[in-house]
Amino acid sequence: FYGRRGSWKNVLSFGDGPHEREALWDVAFEHENPASSKMGTTKPLRVKTMKMMEDPSCMELCEELRQLQAWLPLMVRLDRD
């Protein structure tokens, strides 16, 4: 992701099944951000997931991707899970 020295701020998962979300939560639970060199504290890791439609039609998938494109900047800026 960010290499050895960087911290993880937002990790996002997009998928139609529970496995993607569960795997991300497992990784996030085990991960510990390094302490900041400036402040000496660790930054929180924010896990954000979006459940996609199962077996969408082409039109449904296109609409879902348009919505994702609109929501993605807001999801990243949100300062919580």
Short mmCIF file of N, CA, C and O in Angstrom, two decimals:
data_model
loop_
_atom_site.label_atom_id
_atom_site.label_comp_id
_atom_site.label_asym_id
_atom_site.label_seq_id
_atom_site.Cartn_x
_atom_site.Cartn_y
_atom_site.Cartn_z
N PHE A 1 0.83 -1.19 0.00
CA PHE A 1 0.00 0.00 0.00
C PHE A 1 0.87 1.25 0.00
O PHE A 1 1.11 1.84 -1.01
N TYR A 2 1.34 1.66 1.18
CA TYR A 2 2.12 2.88 1.28
C TYR A 2 3.58 2.61 1.59
O TYR A 2 4.33 3.52 1.85
N GLY A 3 4.01 1.39 1.61
CA GLY A 3 5.38 1.09 1.96
C GLY A 3 5.52 0.91 3.47
O GLY A 3 4.56 0.92 4.22
N ARG A 4 6.73 0.78 3.90
CA ARG A 4 6.97 0.47 5.31
C ARG A 4 6.78 1.67 6.23
O ARG A 4 6.43 1.52 7.39
N ARG A 5 7.06 2.86 5.77
CA ARG A 5 7.05 4.02 6.66
C ARG A 5 5.73 4.76 6.70
O ARG A 5 5.44 5.45 7.66
N GLY A 6 4.93 4.67 5.68
CA GLY A 6 3.69 5.43 5.63
C GLY A 6 2.59 4.79 6.46
O GLY A 6 2.61 3.61 6.76
N SER A 7 1.64 5.61 6.84
CA SER A 7 0.49 5.08 7.58
C SER A 7 -0.69 4.92 6.62
O SER A 7 -0.76 5.59 5.60
N TRP A 8 -1.59 4.05 6.98
CA TRP A 8 -2.81 3.85 6.21
C TRP A 8 -3.86 4.76 6.79
O TRP A 8 -4.13 4.73 7.98
N LYS A 9 -4.49 5.57 5.98
CA LYS A 9 -5.56 6.43 6.47
C LYS A 9 -6.92 5.86 6.08
O LYS A 9 -7.77 5.65 6.92
N ASN A 10 -7.11 5.65 4.80
CA ASN A 10 -8.37 5.10 4.29
C ASN A 10 -8.07 3.86 3.48
O ASN A 10 -7.25 3.90 2.57
N VAL A 11 -8.75 2.78 3.81
CA VAL A 11 -8.68 1.57 3.00
C VAL A 11 -10.11 1.27 2.61
O VAL A 11 -10.99 1.18 3.46
N LEU A 12 -10.34 1.16 1.31
CA LEU A 12 -11.69 0.99 0.79
C LEU A 12 -11.84 -0.35 0.11
O LEU A 12 -10.89 -0.87 -0.46
N SER A 13 -13.06 -0.89 0.19
CA SER A 13 -13.38 -2.15 -0.46
C SER A 13 -14.69 -1.98 -1.20
O SER A 13 -15.66 -1.45 -0.65
N PHE A 14 -14.71 -2.44 -2.44
CA PHE A 14 -15.92 -2.43 -3.25
C PHE A 14 -16.13 -3.84 -3.77
O PHE A 14 -15.21 -4.41 -4.35
N GLY A 15 -17.29 -4.40 -3.56
CA GLY A 15 -17.55 -5.73 -4.06
C GLY A 15 -18.99 -6.15 -3.82
O GLY A 15 -19.72 -5.50 -3.08
N ASP A 16 -19.36 -7.25 -4.44
CA ASP A 16 -20.74 -7.70 -4.33
C ASP A 16 -20.94 -8.79 -3.28
O ASP A 16 -22.06 -9.16 -2.98
N GLY A 17 -19.87 -9.29 -2.70
CA GLY A 17 -19.99 -10.36 -1.72
C GLY A 17 -19.43 -9.95 -0.37
O GLY A 17 -18.74 -8.95 -0.24
N PRO A 18 -19.71 -10.74 0.63
CA PRO A 18 -19.23 -10.41 1.98
C PRO A 18 -17.73 -10.67 2.16
O PRO A 18 -17.12 -10.11 3.06
N HIS A 19 -17.14 -11.46 1.29
CA HIS A 19 -15.75 -11.86 1.49
C HIS A 19 -14.79 -10.68 1.41
O HIS A 19 -13.83 -10.62 2.18
N GLU A 20 -15.03 -9.76 0.49
CA GLU A 20 -14.16 -8.59 0.37
C GLU A 20 -14.20 -7.77 1.65
O GLU A 20 -13.16 -7.36 2.17
N ARG A 21 -15.38 -7.53 2.16
CA ARG A 21 -15.52 -6.73 3.38
C ARG A 21 -14.90 -7.43 4.59
O ARG A 21 -14.18 -6.82 5.37
N GLU A 22 -15.18 -8.71 4.71
CA GLU A 22 -14.63 -9.47 5.85
C GLU A 22 -13.11 -9.51 5.80
O GLU A 22 -12.45 -9.36 6.83
N ALA A 23 -12.54 -9.69 4.63
CA ALA A 23 -11.08 -9.73 4.50
C ALA A 23 -10.47 -8.38 4.87
O ALA A 23 -9.46 -8.31 5.57
N LEU A 24 -11.10 -7.31 4.44
CA LEU A 24 -10.59 -5.99 4.76
C LEU A 24 -10.65 -5.73 6.26
O LEU A 24 -9.71 -5.21 6.84
N TRP A 25 -11.74 -6.11 6.89
CA TRP A 25 -11.84 -5.91 8.34
C TRP A 25 -10.79 -6.75 9.07
O TRP A 25 -10.21 -6.30 10.06
N ASP A 26 -10.52 -7.95 8.59
CA ASP A 26 -9.47 -8.79 9.20
C ASP A 26 -8.11 -8.11 9.10
O ASP A 26 -7.35 -8.06 10.07
N VAL A 27 -7.79 -7.58 7.92
CA VAL A 27 -6.51 -6.90 7.73
C VAL A 27 -6.44 -5.65 8.60
O VAL A 27 -5.44 -5.39 9.26
N ALA A 28 -7.51 -4.89 8.63
CA ALA A 28 -7.52 -3.65 9.41
C ALA A 28 -7.38 -3.93 10.90
O ALA A 28 -6.72 -3.18 11.63
N PHE A 29 -7.98 -5.00 11.37
CA PHE A 29 -7.91 -5.35 12.78
C PHE A 29 -6.48 -5.67 13.19
O PHE A 29 -6.04 -5.32 14.29
N GLU A 30 -5.73 -6.30 12.30
CA GLU A 30 -4.35 -6.70 12.59
C GLU A 30 -3.34 -5.57 12.35
O GLU A 30 -2.24 -5.60 12.87
N HIS A 31 -3.71 -4.57 11.56
CA HIS A 31 -2.77 -3.51 11.18
C HIS A 31 -2.64 -2.46 12.28
O HIS A 31 -3.63 -2.05 12.90
N GLU A 32 -1.41 -1.99 12.48
CA GLU A 32 -1.18 -0.88 13.40
C GLU A 32 -0.34 0.16 12.67
O GLU A 32 0.77 -0.14 12.22
N ASN A 33 -0.87 1.36 12.55
CA ASN A 33 -0.11 2.42 11.89
C ASN A 33 1.10 2.79 12.73
O ASN A 33 1.04 2.75 13.96
N PRO A 34 2.20 3.18 12.08
CA PRO A 34 3.37 3.61 12.84
C PRO A 34 3.11 4.95 13.52
O PRO A 34 2.25 5.73 13.08
N ALA A 35 3.84 5.22 14.57
CA ALA A 35 3.71 6.51 15.26
C ALA A 35 4.23 7.61 14.35
O ALA A 35 5.22 7.45 13.64
N SER A 36 3.55 8.74 14.38
CA SER A 36 3.95 9.90 13.60
C SER A 36 5.28 10.44 14.10
O SER A 36 5.49 10.57 15.31
N SER A 37 6.17 10.78 13.18
CA SER A 37 7.45 11.35 13.59
C SER A 37 7.28 12.76 14.15
O SER A 37 8.10 13.22 14.93
N LYS A 38 6.21 13.45 13.77
CA LYS A 38 5.97 14.82 14.25
C LYS A 38 5.26 14.83 15.60
O LYS A 38 5.64 15.57 16.50
N MET A 39 4.22 14.02 15.73
CA MET A 39 3.38 14.07 16.93
C MET A 39 3.64 12.92 17.90
O MET A 39 3.29 13.01 19.06
N GLY A 40 4.19 11.83 17.40
CA GLY A 40 4.45 10.68 18.26
C GLY A 40 3.23 9.81 18.52
O GLY A 40 3.29 8.87 19.30
N THR A 41 2.13 10.11 17.88
CA THR A 41 0.91 9.32 18.05
C THR A 41 0.60 8.57 16.76
O THR A 41 1.09 8.94 15.69
N THR A 42 -0.22 7.55 16.86
CA THR A 42 -0.62 6.82 15.66
C THR A 42 -1.89 7.43 15.08
O THR A 42 -2.74 7.93 15.82
N LYS A 43 -1.98 7.38 13.77
CA LYS A 43 -3.17 7.88 13.08
C LYS A 43 -4.18 6.74 12.98
O LYS A 43 -3.80 5.59 12.79
N PRO A 44 -5.47 7.05 13.11
CA PRO A 44 -6.47 5.99 12.98
C PRO A 44 -6.58 5.49 11.54
O PRO A 44 -6.38 6.25 10.60
N LEU A 45 -6.88 4.22 11.41
CA LEU A 45 -7.14 3.61 10.11
C LEU A 45 -8.65 3.60 9.91
O LEU A 45 -9.39 3.13 10.78
N ARG A 46 -9.08 4.10 8.79
CA ARG A 46 -10.51 4.15 8.50
C ARG A 46 -10.83 3.13 7.41
O ARG A 46 -10.25 3.18 6.34
N VAL A 47 -11.73 2.23 7.72
CA VAL A 47 -12.14 1.19 6.78
C VAL A 47 -13.50 1.58 6.22
O VAL A 47 -14.44 1.82 6.97
N LYS A 48 -13.58 1.61 4.91
CA LYS A 48 -14.82 2.02 4.25
C LYS A 48 -15.15 0.98 3.18
O LYS A 48 -14.29 0.61 2.38
N THR A 49 -16.38 0.53 3.19
CA THR A 49 -16.78 -0.49 2.24
C THR A 49 -18.05 -0.05 1.51
O THR A 49 -18.85 0.73 2.04
N MET A 50 -18.19 -0.54 0.31
CA MET A 50 -19.41 -0.29 -0.46
C MET A 50 -19.88 -1.61 -1.03
O MET A 50 -19.14 -2.29 -1.75
N LYS A 51 -21.08 -1.97 -0.70
CA LYS A 51 -21.69 -3.21 -1.20
C LYS A 51 -22.24 -2.93 -2.58
O LYS A 51 -23.06 -2.05 -2.78
N MET A 52 -21.75 -3.69 -3.54
CA MET A 52 -22.20 -3.56 -4.92
C MET A 52 -23.32 -4.57 -5.18
O MET A 52 -23.48 -5.53 -4.42
N MET A 53 -24.06 -4.35 -6.25
CA MET A 53 -25.14 -5.25 -6.61
C MET A 53 -24.58 -6.60 -7.05
O MET A 53 -23.52 -6.66 -7.66
N GLU A 54 -25.29 -7.65 -6.73
CA GLU A 54 -24.93 -8.97 -7.22
C GLU A 54 -25.54 -9.19 -8.59
O GLU A 54 -26.71 -8.93 -8.80
N ASP A 55 -24.71 -9.63 -9.52
CA ASP A 55 -25.15 -9.95 -10.88
C ASP A 55 -25.95 -8.82 -11.54
O ASP A 55 -27.07 -9.03 -12.01
N PRO A 56 -25.37 -7.62 -11.60
CA PRO A 56 -26.10 -6.51 -12.22
C PRO A 56 -26.12 -6.62 -13.74
O PRO A 56 -25.24 -7.24 -14.34
N SER A 57 -27.11 -6.00 -14.33
CA SER A 57 -27.11 -5.87 -15.79
C SER A 57 -26.05 -4.83 -16.16
O SER A 57 -25.52 -4.12 -15.30
N CYS A 58 -25.77 -4.73 -17.43
CA CYS A 58 -24.78 -3.76 -17.89
C CYS A 58 -25.21 -2.33 -17.53
O CYS A 58 -24.40 -1.53 -17.06
N MET A 59 -26.48 -2.03 -17.71
CA MET A 59 -26.98 -0.70 -17.37
C MET A 59 -26.91 -0.44 -15.86
O MET A 59 -26.55 0.65 -15.44
N GLU A 60 -27.24 -1.45 -15.07
CA GLU A 60 -27.17 -1.30 -13.61
C GLU A 60 -25.73 -1.09 -13.15
O GLU A 60 -25.45 -0.26 -12.28
N LEU A 61 -24.81 -1.83 -13.74
CA LEU A 61 -23.40 -1.68 -13.39
C LEU A 61 -22.89 -0.28 -13.76
O LEU A 61 -22.19 0.35 -12.98
N CYS A 62 -23.27 0.19 -14.92
CA CYS A 62 -22.87 1.54 -15.33
C CYS A 62 -23.38 2.59 -14.35
O CYS A 62 -22.64 3.50 -13.96
N GLU A 63 -24.62 2.46 -13.95
CA GLU A 63 -25.20 3.41 -12.98
C GLU A 63 -24.50 3.29 -11.63
O GLU A 63 -24.20 4.29 -10.98
N GLU A 64 -24.22 2.09 -11.22
CA GLU A 64 -23.53 1.87 -9.95
C GLU A 64 -22.14 2.50 -9.98
O GLU A 64 -21.71 3.14 -9.00
N LEU A 65 -21.44 2.38 -11.08
CA LEU A 65 -20.11 2.98 -11.21
C LEU A 65 -20.19 4.49 -11.26
O LEU A 65 -19.31 5.18 -10.72
N ARG A 66 -21.23 5.04 -11.87
CA ARG A 66 -21.41 6.50 -11.85
C ARG A 66 -21.62 6.99 -10.42
O ARG A 66 -21.07 8.01 -10.00
N GLN A 67 -22.43 6.26 -9.66
CA GLN A 67 -22.66 6.64 -8.27
C GLN A 67 -21.38 6.51 -7.45
O GLN A 67 -21.08 7.37 -6.62
N LEU A 68 -20.63 5.45 -7.68
CA LEU A 68 -19.37 5.27 -6.99
C LEU A 68 -18.41 6.42 -7.29
O LEU A 68 -17.76 6.96 -6.40
N GLN A 69 -18.35 6.82 -8.54
CA GLN A 69 -17.49 7.94 -8.93
C GLN A 69 -17.90 9.22 -8.20
O GLN A 69 -17.04 9.99 -7.76
N ALA A 70 -19.18 9.43 -8.03
CA ALA A 70 -19.66 10.63 -7.32
C ALA A 70 -19.38 10.55 -5.82
O ALA A 70 -19.03 11.55 -5.19
N TRP A 71 -19.52 9.37 -5.24
CA TRP A 71 -19.39 9.21 -3.80
C TRP A 71 -17.95 9.04 -3.32
O TRP A 71 -17.63 9.33 -2.16
N LEU A 72 -17.07 8.58 -4.18
CA LEU A 72 -15.71 8.25 -3.75
C LEU A 72 -14.98 9.42 -3.07
O LEU A 72 -14.41 9.24 -1.99
N PRO A 73 -14.97 10.62 -3.64
CA PRO A 73 -14.28 11.72 -2.94
C PRO A 73 -14.87 12.00 -1.55
O PRO A 73 -14.13 12.30 -0.61
N LEU A 74 -16.17 11.88 -1.43
CA LEU A 74 -16.81 12.10 -0.12
C LEU A 74 -16.44 11.01 0.88
O LEU A 74 -16.21 11.29 2.06
N MET A 75 -16.37 9.78 0.41
CA MET A 75 -15.98 8.67 1.28
C MET A 75 -14.57 8.86 1.81
O MET A 75 -14.29 8.61 2.98
N VAL A 76 -13.68 9.29 0.95
CA VAL A 76 -12.28 9.46 1.36
C VAL A 76 -12.15 10.62 2.34
O VAL A 76 -11.39 10.56 3.29
N ARG A 77 -12.88 11.70 2.10
CA ARG A 77 -12.80 12.86 3.00
C ARG A 77 -13.44 12.65 4.35
O ARG A 77 -13.10 13.33 5.32
N LEU A 78 -14.38 11.72 4.44
CA LEU A 78 -15.07 11.48 5.70
C LEU A 78 -14.05 11.02 6.74
O LEU A 78 -13.31 10.06 6.52
N ASP A 79 -14.00 11.68 7.87
CA ASP A 79 -12.97 11.44 8.87
C ASP A 79 -13.40 10.40 9.91
O ASP A 79 -13.22 10.59 11.11
N ARG A 80 -14.01 9.35 9.44
CA ARG A 80 -14.41 8.21 10.29
C ARG A 80 -14.69 7.02 9.41
O ARG A 80 -14.67 7.11 8.20
N ASP A 81 -14.94 5.85 10.05
CA ASP A 81 -15.28 4.64 9.29
C ASP A 81 -16.64 4.80 8.65
O ASP A 81 -17.47 5.53 9.09
#
